[in-house]
Amino acid sequence: MGYKAVYPRESIDGHRAFISRRRELRPSGEYRTPTDEEWQEFLGHFERRKVALGDCGRAYQTPCIHENACIRCALLRPILPSAPG
């Protein structure tokens, strides 16, 4: 077994190389700039996911199977109360 020290710059360069390789495999149409309407729809998705207990962590354009029974949902990101003082 061997050991290799990894430095932050090396990690960043490795990750960027990985992303570049992945992008070469995907259709270039997926990397276009969205229209204003598409961008507003995307941002609106997250505004509509705010619930009384916190935020819903569902992915963009995925349906909710819990019908707003968020307390039981594993995707609920609860808002933690602030510490007094």
Tab-separated table of N, CA and C in Angstrom:
chain	number	residue	atom	x	y	z
A	1	MET	N	0.846	-1.182	0.000
A	1	MET	CA	0.000	0.000	0.000
A	1	MET	C	0.887	1.240	0.000
A	2	GLY	N	0.413	2.258	-0.628
A	2	GLY	CA	1.179	3.485	-0.696
A	2	GLY	C	0.398	4.657	-0.134
A	3	TYR	N	1.088	5.732	0.002
A	3	TYR	CA	0.471	6.949	0.511
A	3	TYR	C	0.851	8.086	-0.419
A	4	LYS	N	-0.098	8.956	-0.676
A	4	LYS	CA	0.182	10.108	-1.522
A	4	LYS	C	-0.447	11.327	-0.878
A	5	ALA	N	0.332	12.335	-0.679
A	5	ALA	CA	-0.200	13.591	-0.168
A	5	ALA	C	-0.886	14.316	-1.319
A	6	VAL	N	-2.054	14.851	-1.039
A	6	VAL	CA	-2.796	15.600	-2.047
A	6	VAL	C	-2.893	17.040	-1.567
A	7	TYR	N	-2.507	17.945	-2.434
A	7	TYR	CA	-2.513	19.351	-2.101
A	7	TYR	C	-3.713	20.030	-2.756
A	8	PRO	N	-4.217	21.115	-2.191
A	8	PRO	CA	-5.413	21.768	-2.731
A	8	PRO	C	-5.331	22.070	-4.226
A	9	ARG	N	-4.224	22.580	-4.693
A	9	ARG	CA	-4.105	22.920	-6.119
A	9	ARG	C	-4.240	21.661	-6.978
A	10	GLU	N	-3.633	20.579	-6.532
A	10	GLU	CA	-3.698	19.307	-7.250
A	10	GLU	C	-5.142	18.786	-7.299
A	11	SER	N	-5.856	18.926	-6.198
A	11	SER	CA	-7.258	18.501	-6.149
A	11	SER	C	-8.115	19.322	-7.104
A	12	ILE	N	-7.913	20.615	-7.096
A	12	ILE	CA	-8.694	21.503	-7.964
A	12	ILE	C	-8.404	21.203	-9.425
A	13	ASP	N	-7.134	21.048	-9.775
A	13	ASP	CA	-6.781	20.745	-11.164
A	13	ASP	C	-7.357	19.397	-11.602
A	14	GLY	N	-7.294	18.411	-10.720
A	14	GLY	CA	-7.856	17.091	-11.029
A	14	GLY	C	-9.361	17.154	-11.239
A	15	HIS	N	-10.039	17.927	-10.404
A	15	HIS	CA	-11.492	18.060	-10.539
A	15	HIS	C	-11.847	18.775	-11.844
A	16	ARG	N	-11.137	19.827	-12.164
A	16	ARG	CA	-11.401	20.551	-13.416
A	16	ARG	C	-11.166	19.659	-14.634
A	17	ALA	N	-10.136	18.831	-14.588
A	17	ALA	CA	-9.871	17.899	-15.687
A	17	ALA	C	-11.008	16.884	-15.808
A	18	PHE	N	-11.506	16.402	-14.676
A	18	PHE	CA	-12.630	15.464	-14.680
A	18	PHE	C	-13.863	16.108	-15.312
A	19	ILE	N	-14.182	17.330	-14.911
A	19	ILE	CA	-15.343	18.031	-15.459
A	19	ILE	C	-15.177	18.229	-16.966
A	20	SER	N	-13.992	18.580	-17.407
A	20	SER	CA	-13.752	18.768	-18.851
A	20	SER	C	-13.982	17.474	-19.621
A	21	ARG	N	-13.498	16.369	-19.073
A	21	ARG	CA	-13.714	15.075	-19.739
A	21	ARG	C	-15.190	14.718	-19.798
A	22	ARG	N	-15.920	14.984	-18.718
A	22	ARG	CA	-17.361	14.678	-18.687
A	22	ARG	C	-18.120	15.536	-19.689
A	23	ARG	N	-17.760	16.803	-19.792
A	23	ARG	CA	-18.447	17.705	-20.718
A	23	ARG	C	-18.240	17.295	-22.166
A	24	GLU	N	-17.091	16.726	-22.481
A	24	GLU	CA	-16.829	16.267	-23.842
A	24	GLU	C	-17.770	15.129	-24.239
A	25	LEU	N	-18.244	14.367	-23.258
A	25	LEU	CA	-19.129	13.229	-23.519
A	25	LEU	C	-20.592	13.635	-23.659
A	26	ARG	N	-20.958	14.800	-23.172
A	26	ARG	CA	-22.356	15.243	-23.182
A	26	ARG	C	-22.641	16.094	-24.409
A	27	PRO	N	-23.904	16.103	-24.843
A	27	PRO	CA	-24.270	16.950	-25.986
A	27	PRO	C	-24.023	18.427	-25.669
A	28	SER	N	-23.477	19.159	-26.617
A	28	SER	CA	-23.138	20.561	-26.379
A	28	SER	C	-24.375	21.421	-26.138
A	29	GLY	N	-25.537	20.985	-26.615
A	29	GLY	CA	-26.770	21.740	-26.400
A	29	GLY	C	-27.133	21.895	-24.936
A	30	GLU	N	-26.624	21.016	-24.087
A	30	GLU	CA	-26.915	21.103	-22.657
A	30	GLU	C	-26.152	22.237	-21.984
A	31	TYR	N	-25.191	22.805	-22.671
A	31	TYR	CA	-24.373	23.865	-22.092
A	31	TYR	C	-24.690	25.243	-22.649
A	32	ARG	N	-25.864	25.379	-23.216
A	32	ARG	CA	-26.260	26.673	-23.758
A	32	ARG	C	-26.702	27.592	-22.622
A	33	THR	N	-26.746	28.871	-22.889
A	33	THR	CA	-27.238	29.841	-21.916
A	33	THR	C	-28.765	29.787	-21.918
A	34	PRO	N	-29.387	29.640	-20.741
A	34	PRO	CA	-30.847	29.567	-20.711
A	34	PRO	C	-31.484	30.909	-21.075
A	35	THR	N	-32.702	30.824	-21.574
A	35	THR	CA	-33.435	32.051	-21.862
A	35	THR	C	-33.865	32.689	-20.547
A	36	ASP	N	-34.272	33.950	-20.592
A	36	ASP	CA	-34.747	34.616	-19.372
A	36	ASP	C	-35.935	33.882	-18.777
A	37	GLU	N	-36.828	33.408	-19.626
A	37	GLU	CA	-38.009	32.672	-19.150
A	37	GLU	C	-37.599	31.367	-18.461
A	38	GLU	N	-36.673	30.637	-19.048
A	38	GLU	CA	-36.196	29.387	-18.438
A	38	GLU	C	-35.519	29.653	-17.098
A	39	TRP	N	-34.730	30.709	-17.036
A	39	TRP	CA	-34.030	31.038	-15.802
A	39	TRP	C	-35.009	31.429	-14.695
A	40	GLN	N	-36.022	32.218	-15.025
A	40	GLN	CA	-37.031	32.611	-14.034
A	40	GLN	C	-37.817	31.396	-13.540
A	41	GLU	N	-38.123	30.473	-14.433
A	41	GLU	CA	-38.815	29.238	-14.037
A	41	GLU	C	-37.947	28.445	-13.069
A	42	PHE	N	-36.663	28.356	-13.353
A	42	PHE	CA	-35.733	27.631	-12.491
A	42	PHE	C	-35.660	28.263	-11.108
A	43	LEU	N	-35.499	29.579	-11.043
A	43	LEU	CA	-35.434	30.271	-9.757
A	43	LEU	C	-36.755	30.174	-9.013
A	44	GLY	N	-37.866	30.257	-9.751
A	44	GLY	CA	-39.181	30.160	-9.137
A	44	GLY	C	-39.422	28.807	-8.500
A	45	HIS	N	-38.822	27.780	-9.066
A	45	HIS	CA	-38.944	26.426	-8.497
A	45	HIS	C	-38.540	26.433	-7.032
A	46	PHE	N	-37.453	27.116	-6.712
A	46	PHE	CA	-36.958	27.111	-5.341
A	46	PHE	C	-37.797	27.994	-4.426
A	47	GLU	N	-38.370	29.053	-4.966
A	47	GLU	CA	-39.260	29.888	-4.159
A	47	GLU	C	-40.533	29.119	-3.801
A	48	ARG	N	-41.019	28.317	-4.709
A	48	ARG	CA	-42.240	27.534	-4.450
A	48	ARG	C	-41.985	26.378	-3.500
A	49	ARG	N	-40.729	26.023	-3.268
A	49	ARG	CA	-40.405	24.896	-2.399
A	49	ARG	C	-40.234	25.306	-0.945
A	50	LYS	N	-40.401	26.587	-0.641
A	50	LYS	CA	-40.294	27.033	0.747
A	50	LYS	C	-41.574	26.628	1.475
A	51	VAL	N	-41.415	25.947	2.591
A	51	VAL	CA	-42.548	25.504	3.396
A	51	VAL	C	-42.368	26.050	4.803
A	52	ALA	N	-43.386	25.913	5.640
A	52	ALA	CA	-43.355	26.488	6.984
A	52	ALA	C	-42.187	25.958	7.821
A	53	LEU	N	-41.785	24.724	7.589
A	53	LEU	CA	-40.744	24.113	8.408
A	53	LEU	C	-39.330	24.342	7.871
A	54	GLY	N	-39.219	24.799	6.630
A	54	GLY	CA	-37.900	24.975	6.024
A	54	GLY	C	-38.019	24.985	4.507
A	55	ASP	N	-37.078	24.343	3.846
A	55	ASP	CA	-37.067	24.259	2.390
A	55	ASP	C	-37.164	22.808	1.943
A	56	CYS	N	-37.811	22.610	0.816
A	56	CYS	CA	-37.894	21.288	0.221
A	56	CYS	C	-36.659	21.087	-0.653
A	57	GLY	N	-35.976	19.981	-0.489
A	57	GLY	CA	-34.747	19.716	-1.223
A	57	GLY	C	-34.929	18.918	-2.494
A	58	ARG	N	-36.177	18.833	-2.994
A	58	ARG	CA	-36.396	18.075	-4.232
A	58	ARG	C	-35.660	18.711	-5.395
A	59	ALA	N	-35.252	17.873	-6.319
A	59	ALA	CA	-34.567	18.361	-7.513
A	59	ALA	C	-35.544	19.123	-8.407
A	60	TYR	N	-34.994	19.978	-9.244
A	60	TYR	CA	-35.783	20.788	-10.173
A	60	TYR	C	-36.654	19.895	-11.047
A	61	GLN	N	-37.914	20.260	-11.181
A	61	GLN	CA	-38.927	19.596	-12.006
A	61	GLN	C	-39.218	18.166	-11.577
A	62	THR	N	-39.115	17.875	-10.284
A	62	THR	CA	-39.507	16.555	-9.796
A	62	THR	C	-40.781	16.694	-8.980
A	63	PRO	N	-41.687	15.714	-9.076
A	63	PRO	CA	-42.949	15.803	-8.350
A	63	PRO	C	-42.782	15.475	-6.866
A	64	CYS	N	-43.696	15.990	-6.067
A	64	CYS	CA	-43.714	15.696	-4.630
A	64	CYS	C	-44.680	14.538	-4.397
A	65	ILE	N	-44.177	13.451	-3.831
A	65	ILE	CA	-45.040	12.287	-3.583
A	65	ILE	C	-45.705	12.362	-2.215
A	66	HIS	N	-45.352	13.350	-1.416
A	66	HIS	CA	-45.875	13.436	-0.056
A	66	HIS	C	-47.075	14.365	0.083
A	67	GLU	N	-47.414	15.069	-0.957
A	67	GLU	CA	-48.549	15.989	-0.933
A	67	GLU	C	-48.484	16.942	0.248
A	68	ASN	N	-47.315	17.571	0.397
A	68	ASN	CA	-47.072	18.587	1.421
A	68	ASN	C	-47.060	18.049	2.850
A	69	ALA	N	-46.874	16.746	3.023
A	69	ALA	CA	-46.672	16.186	4.358
A	69	ALA	C	-45.170	16.210	4.626
A	70	CYS	N	-44.606	17.396	4.629
A	70	CYS	CA	-43.158	17.582	4.632
A	70	CYS	C	-42.474	17.049	5.883
A	71	ILE	N	-43.160	16.996	6.985
A	71	ILE	CA	-42.531	16.562	8.232
A	71	ILE	C	-41.988	15.147	8.107
A	72	ARG	N	-42.562	14.345	7.220
A	72	ARG	CA	-42.119	12.957	7.032
A	72	ARG	C	-41.142	12.792	5.882
A	73	CYS	N	-40.878	13.842	5.166
A	73	CYS	CA	-40.071	13.766	3.955
A	73	CYS	C	-38.584	13.860	4.272
A	74	ALA	N	-37.803	12.955	3.692
A	74	ALA	CA	-36.352	12.968	3.897
A	74	ALA	C	-35.685	14.157	3.198
A	75	LEU	N	-36.398	14.802	2.284
A	75	LEU	CA	-35.827	15.935	1.553
A	75	LEU	C	-36.073	17.278	2.231
A	76	LEU	N	-36.779	17.279	3.349
A	76	LEU	CA	-37.024	18.521	4.077
A	76	LEU	C	-35.719	19.027	4.684
A	77	ARG	N	-35.425	20.292	4.435
A	77	ARG	CA	-34.275	20.954	5.054
A	77	ARG	C	-34.841	21.924	6.083
A	78	PRO	N	-34.960	21.484	7.323
A	78	PRO	CA	-35.616	22.327	8.334
A	78	PRO	C	-34.830	23.587	8.651
A	79	ILE	N	-35.587	24.621	9.013
A	79	ILE	CA	-34.979	25.875	9.472
A	79	ILE	C	-34.712	25.680	10.962
A	80	LEU	N	-33.459	25.841	11.345
A	80	LEU	CA	-33.106	25.679	12.734
A	80	LEU	C	-33.315	26.982	13.476
A	81	PRO	N	-33.903	26.922	14.662
A	81	PRO	CA	-34.135	28.162	15.411
A	81	PRO	C	-32.818	28.812	15.814
A	82	SER	N	-32.830	30.116	15.871
A	82	SER	CA	-31.630	30.864	16.270
A	82	SER	C	-31.385	30.694	17.754
A	83	ALA	N	-30.126	30.685	18.135
A	83	ALA	CA	-29.772	30.603	19.550
A	83	ALA	C	-30.058	31.954	20.211
A	84	PRO	N	-30.635	31.935	21.422
A	84	PRO	CA	-30.938	33.210	22.087
A	84	PRO	C	-29.639	33.947	22.450
A	85	GLY	N	-29.770	35.268	22.401
A	85	GLY	CA	-28.684	36.067	22.907
A	85	GLY	C	-27.816	36.680	21.945
